[in-house]
Short mmCIF file of C-alpha atoms in Angstrom, two decimals:
data_model
loop_
_atom_site.label_atom_id
_atom_site.label_comp_id
_atom_site.label_asym_id
_atom_site.label_seq_id
_atom_site.Cartn_x
_atom_site.Cartn_y
_atom_site.Cartn_z
CA ILE A 7 89.80 106.08 123.21
CA ALA A 8 92.99 105.60 122.35
CA GLY A 9 94.56 109.43 122.88
CA ILE A 10 96.13 111.54 125.22
CA THR A 11 94.76 112.97 128.19
CA GLN A 12 96.12 115.89 130.35
CA ALA A 13 95.32 117.43 133.72
CA PRO A 14 93.13 119.39 135.25
CA THR A 15 91.43 120.87 131.95
CA SER A 16 91.67 125.02 134.11
CA GLN A 17 93.39 125.53 137.08
CA ILE A 18 94.50 129.04 139.12
CA LEU A 19 97.49 129.37 140.53
CA ALA A 20 99.45 131.76 143.11
CA ALA A 21 102.22 133.58 141.92
CA GLY A 22 105.12 131.69 143.81
CA ARG A 23 103.31 128.31 143.69
CA ARG A 24 104.03 124.83 142.77
CA MET A 25 102.16 122.80 140.21
CA THR A 26 102.26 119.99 138.07
CA LEU A 27 100.25 119.33 135.04
CA ARG A 28 99.96 115.36 133.41
CA CYS A 29 99.98 114.61 130.98
CA THR A 30 99.41 110.58 129.82
CA GLN A 31 98.99 109.11 127.01
CA ASP A 32 98.57 105.54 126.11
CA MET A 33 99.67 105.16 121.82
CA ARG A 34 102.93 104.10 123.26
CA HIS A 35 104.18 106.57 120.98
CA ASN A 36 108.06 107.38 121.70
CA ALA A 37 108.49 110.73 121.93
CA MET A 38 106.61 113.68 124.08
CA TYR A 39 106.12 117.10 124.09
CA TRP A 40 105.16 120.55 125.90
CA TYR A 41 103.38 123.82 123.66
CA ARG A 42 102.41 126.19 125.41
CA GLN A 43 100.01 129.25 123.73
CA ASP A 44 99.68 132.40 123.54
CA LEU A 45 97.02 134.85 121.69
CA GLY A 46 99.48 135.96 118.83
CA LEU A 47 102.66 133.22 119.49
CA GLY A 48 100.85 129.66 118.58
CA LEU A 49 102.41 127.23 119.57
CA ARG A 50 105.91 126.58 121.16
CA LEU A 51 108.48 124.43 121.80
CA ILE A 52 108.64 124.06 126.17
CA HIS A 53 110.58 120.45 126.43
CA TYR A 54 110.15 117.33 125.23
CA SER A 55 111.25 113.78 125.06
CA ASN A 56 112.30 111.27 122.82
CA THR A 57 112.12 108.62 123.87
CA ALA A 58 111.41 107.05 127.51
CA GLY A 59 114.05 108.46 130.15
CA THR A 60 115.75 111.44 128.15
CA THR A 61 114.56 114.65 127.95
CA GLY A 62 115.65 118.06 125.81
CA LYS A 63 114.77 121.74 126.35
CA GLY A 64 112.38 123.63 123.26
CA GLU A 65 112.17 127.30 122.88
CA VAL A 66 110.61 129.42 126.10
CA PRO A 67 112.23 126.25 128.83
CA ASP A 68 112.73 128.70 131.17
CA GLY A 69 110.58 128.32 134.97
CA TYR A 70 109.72 124.68 133.33
CA SER A 71 110.98 121.51 134.17
CA VAL A 72 109.79 117.90 133.33
CA SER A 73 110.96 114.54 133.47
CA ARG A 74 109.61 111.25 131.48
CA ALA A 75 109.87 107.62 133.81
CA ASN A 76 108.21 106.06 131.54
CA THR A 77 106.62 105.81 127.98
CA ASP A 78 102.87 106.73 129.16
CA ASP A 79 103.85 109.97 130.93
CA PHE A 80 105.75 113.30 130.96
CA PRO A 81 104.39 115.61 133.57
CA LEU A 82 105.64 118.68 133.35
CA THR A 83 106.27 120.99 136.60
CA LEU A 84 106.79 125.27 137.16
CA ALA A 85 108.96 124.85 140.24
CA SER A 86 107.42 128.82 141.34
CA ALA A 87 104.81 130.09 138.98
CA VAL A 88 105.20 134.17 137.81
CA PRO A 89 102.04 135.83 135.95
CA SER A 90 103.66 135.43 132.66
CA GLN A 91 103.27 131.63 132.85
CA THR A 92 99.92 132.20 132.46
CA SER A 93 98.36 130.31 129.50
CA VAL A 94 97.67 126.98 127.86
CA TYR A 95 99.37 124.20 126.98
CA PHE A 96 99.25 121.43 124.87
CA CYS A 97 100.70 117.79 125.73
CA ALA A 98 101.66 116.31 122.17
CA SER A 99 103.55 112.82 121.38
CA SER A 100 103.71 110.88 118.03
CA ASP A 101 106.32 107.96 116.34
CA PRO A 102 107.70 107.13 113.89
CA GLY A 103 105.81 106.61 110.96
CA GLU A 104 103.39 107.77 111.65
CA ASP A 105 102.02 111.70 110.05
CA GLY A 106 102.68 114.86 112.92
CA TYR A 107 101.45 115.32 116.08
CA THR A 108 98.27 113.69 119.06
CA PHE A 109 97.90 116.53 120.90
CA GLY A 110 95.77 116.02 124.39
CA SER A 111 93.07 119.11 124.87
CA GLY A 112 95.09 121.87 126.77
CA THR A 113 95.53 122.92 130.13
CA ARG A 114 94.53 126.56 131.07
CA LEU A 115 96.48 127.63 133.54
CA THR A 116 96.87 131.45 134.96
CA VAL A 117 98.48 132.59 137.69
CA VAL A 118 97.25 135.20 140.09
CA GLY B 180 116.85 127.76 114.31
CA GLU B 181 113.71 127.35 112.20
CA ASN B 182 111.22 129.60 111.20
CA VAL B 183 108.07 129.84 110.32
CA GLU B 184 105.68 132.96 109.84
CA GLN B 185 103.22 132.36 108.72
CA HIS B 186 99.62 135.10 107.32
CA PRO B 187 97.15 136.96 107.85
CA SER B 188 96.66 136.35 111.62
CA THR B 189 93.17 136.46 111.10
CA LEU B 190 90.58 135.58 107.39
CA SER B 191 86.70 136.17 107.47
CA VAL B 192 85.35 134.37 103.76
CA GLN B 193 81.45 134.66 102.60
CA GLU B 194 80.51 130.49 102.72
CA GLY B 195 80.95 128.53 99.68
CA ASP B 196 84.38 131.15 98.56
CA SER B 197 88.48 130.10 98.55
CA ALA B 198 89.89 130.55 101.45
CA VAL B 199 94.11 130.56 101.18
CA ILE B 200 96.99 131.00 104.10
CA LYS B 201 100.38 130.98 103.25
CA CYS B 202 103.12 130.49 105.25
CA THR B 203 107.20 130.67 104.79
CA TYR B 204 110.08 129.22 106.91
CA SER B 205 114.11 130.01 106.99
CA ASP B 206 115.43 126.26 107.25
CA SER B 207 116.09 124.99 103.84
CA ALA B 208 116.40 121.40 105.75
CA SER B 209 113.28 121.09 106.66
CA ASN B 210 111.52 118.80 104.79
CA TYR B 211 107.83 117.92 106.58
CA PHE B 212 105.12 120.35 106.82
CA PRO B 213 101.55 119.83 108.25
CA TRP B 214 98.79 121.66 108.00
CA TYR B 215 96.86 121.99 111.99
CA LYS B 216 93.38 122.72 113.16
CA GLN B 217 92.21 124.36 115.79
CA GLU B 218 89.19 124.35 117.63
CA LEU B 219 87.37 126.44 120.59
CA GLY B 220 88.84 124.59 123.55
CA LYS B 221 90.42 121.74 121.58
CA GLY B 222 93.25 120.67 120.90
CA PRO B 223 95.61 121.07 117.59
CA GLN B 224 95.36 117.76 114.78
CA LEU B 225 96.55 117.37 111.87
CA ILE B 226 94.28 117.75 108.67
CA ILE B 227 96.68 117.65 106.19
CA ASP B 228 100.53 117.78 105.73
CA ILE B 229 103.34 117.43 102.72
CA ARG B 230 106.75 116.63 102.39
CA SER B 231 109.63 117.74 100.06
CA ASN B 232 109.37 115.61 97.48
CA VAL B 233 105.79 116.94 96.11
CA GLY B 234 104.60 119.64 95.34
CA GLU B 235 100.94 119.80 95.44
CA LYS B 236 98.72 117.38 97.77
CA LYS B 237 94.94 117.10 98.34
CA ASP B 238 92.76 116.11 99.63
CA GLN B 239 89.19 116.72 98.89
CA ARG B 240 88.05 120.40 99.95
CA ILE B 241 91.54 121.03 100.74
CA ALA B 242 95.08 121.30 99.28
CA VAL B 243 98.32 122.46 100.21
CA THR B 244 100.82 124.02 97.90
CA LEU B 245 104.62 123.65 98.89
CA ASN B 246 107.21 125.98 96.63
CA LYS B 247 110.72 124.69 97.86
CA THR B 248 113.11 126.77 96.08
CA ALA B 249 110.71 130.37 97.52
CA LYS B 250 110.65 128.51 101.17
CA HIS B 251 106.63 129.35 101.31
CA PHE B 252 104.19 126.90 100.81
CA SER B 253 100.07 127.11 100.97
CA LEU B 254 97.39 125.89 102.66
CA HIS B 255 93.99 126.09 100.99
CA ILE B 256 89.82 125.47 101.45
CA THR B 257 88.01 125.29 98.72
CA GLU B 258 84.15 125.33 99.29
CA THR B 259 84.02 127.07 102.48
CA GLN B 260 81.76 125.53 104.63
CA PRO B 261 80.60 127.31 108.01
CA GLU B 262 82.43 124.19 110.03
CA ASP B 263 85.45 125.17 108.16
CA SER B 264 85.89 128.25 110.57
CA ALA B 265 88.47 127.62 113.20
CA VAL B 266 91.82 128.87 113.72
CA TYR B 267 94.51 127.68 111.22
CA PHE B 268 98.67 126.79 112.33
CA CYS B 269 100.91 125.69 109.61
CA ALA B 270 104.13 124.06 110.47
CA ALA B 271 107.92 122.50 109.65
CA SER B 272 110.32 120.19 110.14
CA ARG B 273 113.26 118.34 109.11
CA GLY B 274 111.88 115.10 108.84
CA TYR B 275 107.66 113.47 109.12
CA SER B 276 109.80 110.65 112.35
CA SER B 277 109.13 111.01 116.11
CA ALA B 278 112.08 113.45 117.83
CA SER B 279 111.41 115.56 114.71
CA LYS B 280 110.09 119.05 116.39
CA ILE B 281 108.28 120.32 114.68
CA ILE B 282 107.88 125.00 114.76
CA PHE B 283 104.92 126.68 114.37
CA GLY B 284 102.99 128.84 113.08
CA SER B 285 101.41 132.07 114.58
CA GLY B 286 98.37 130.96 113.11
CA THR B 287 94.98 132.51 110.93
CA ARG B 288 92.22 132.50 112.96
CA LEU B 289 89.47 132.21 110.38
CA SER B 290 85.81 132.55 110.05
CA ILE B 291 82.93 131.81 107.28
CA ARG B 292 80.22 134.36 107.21
CA PRO B 293 77.48 132.98 106.32
#
């Protein structure tokens, strides 16, 4: 089934540790995005990539980095996790001519 | 940058009644307005969208209206059913193609009372 796969589905992480959230899509979409979802704040854009080899900063990029080595994968890295990064993280993708975004099922991250 | 405000944050309606969720946006250049439905434990899913050259769009029990002059748009759900219970997000962007970053509202938790 075509779509977006995120891993892990949930994780408890000690503060200060490094963590990479994985995102893979099989739709050959050019653009990919990372959002975090916090109660009462909706979805806020962390980083995005318009096409393989390019990335850009969203609303809340501090403490996160991304890479886009190929079309299918868009990993999000927390170099040194802090409790304020406790959130649900969603990866999404889109392509010209298609409506809206396709979202993954999310990764629930708890930093303790 | 774009700012999208959404009201109410929570909404409870009797099954069979209508539900209305309202959003305003700040960027007059925005021309694409999608609505997403998020069920518990899942990612948001696109349910309907509207572009700035259209004032209203309907798809069965859901409809969206857009007032570009006032910069607000609304989601209307008629004859609500239990499966309509979810969190709904409005959003806005400058284009409906890729690389047009979508800015989301803060969400409305809709509960349908039996």
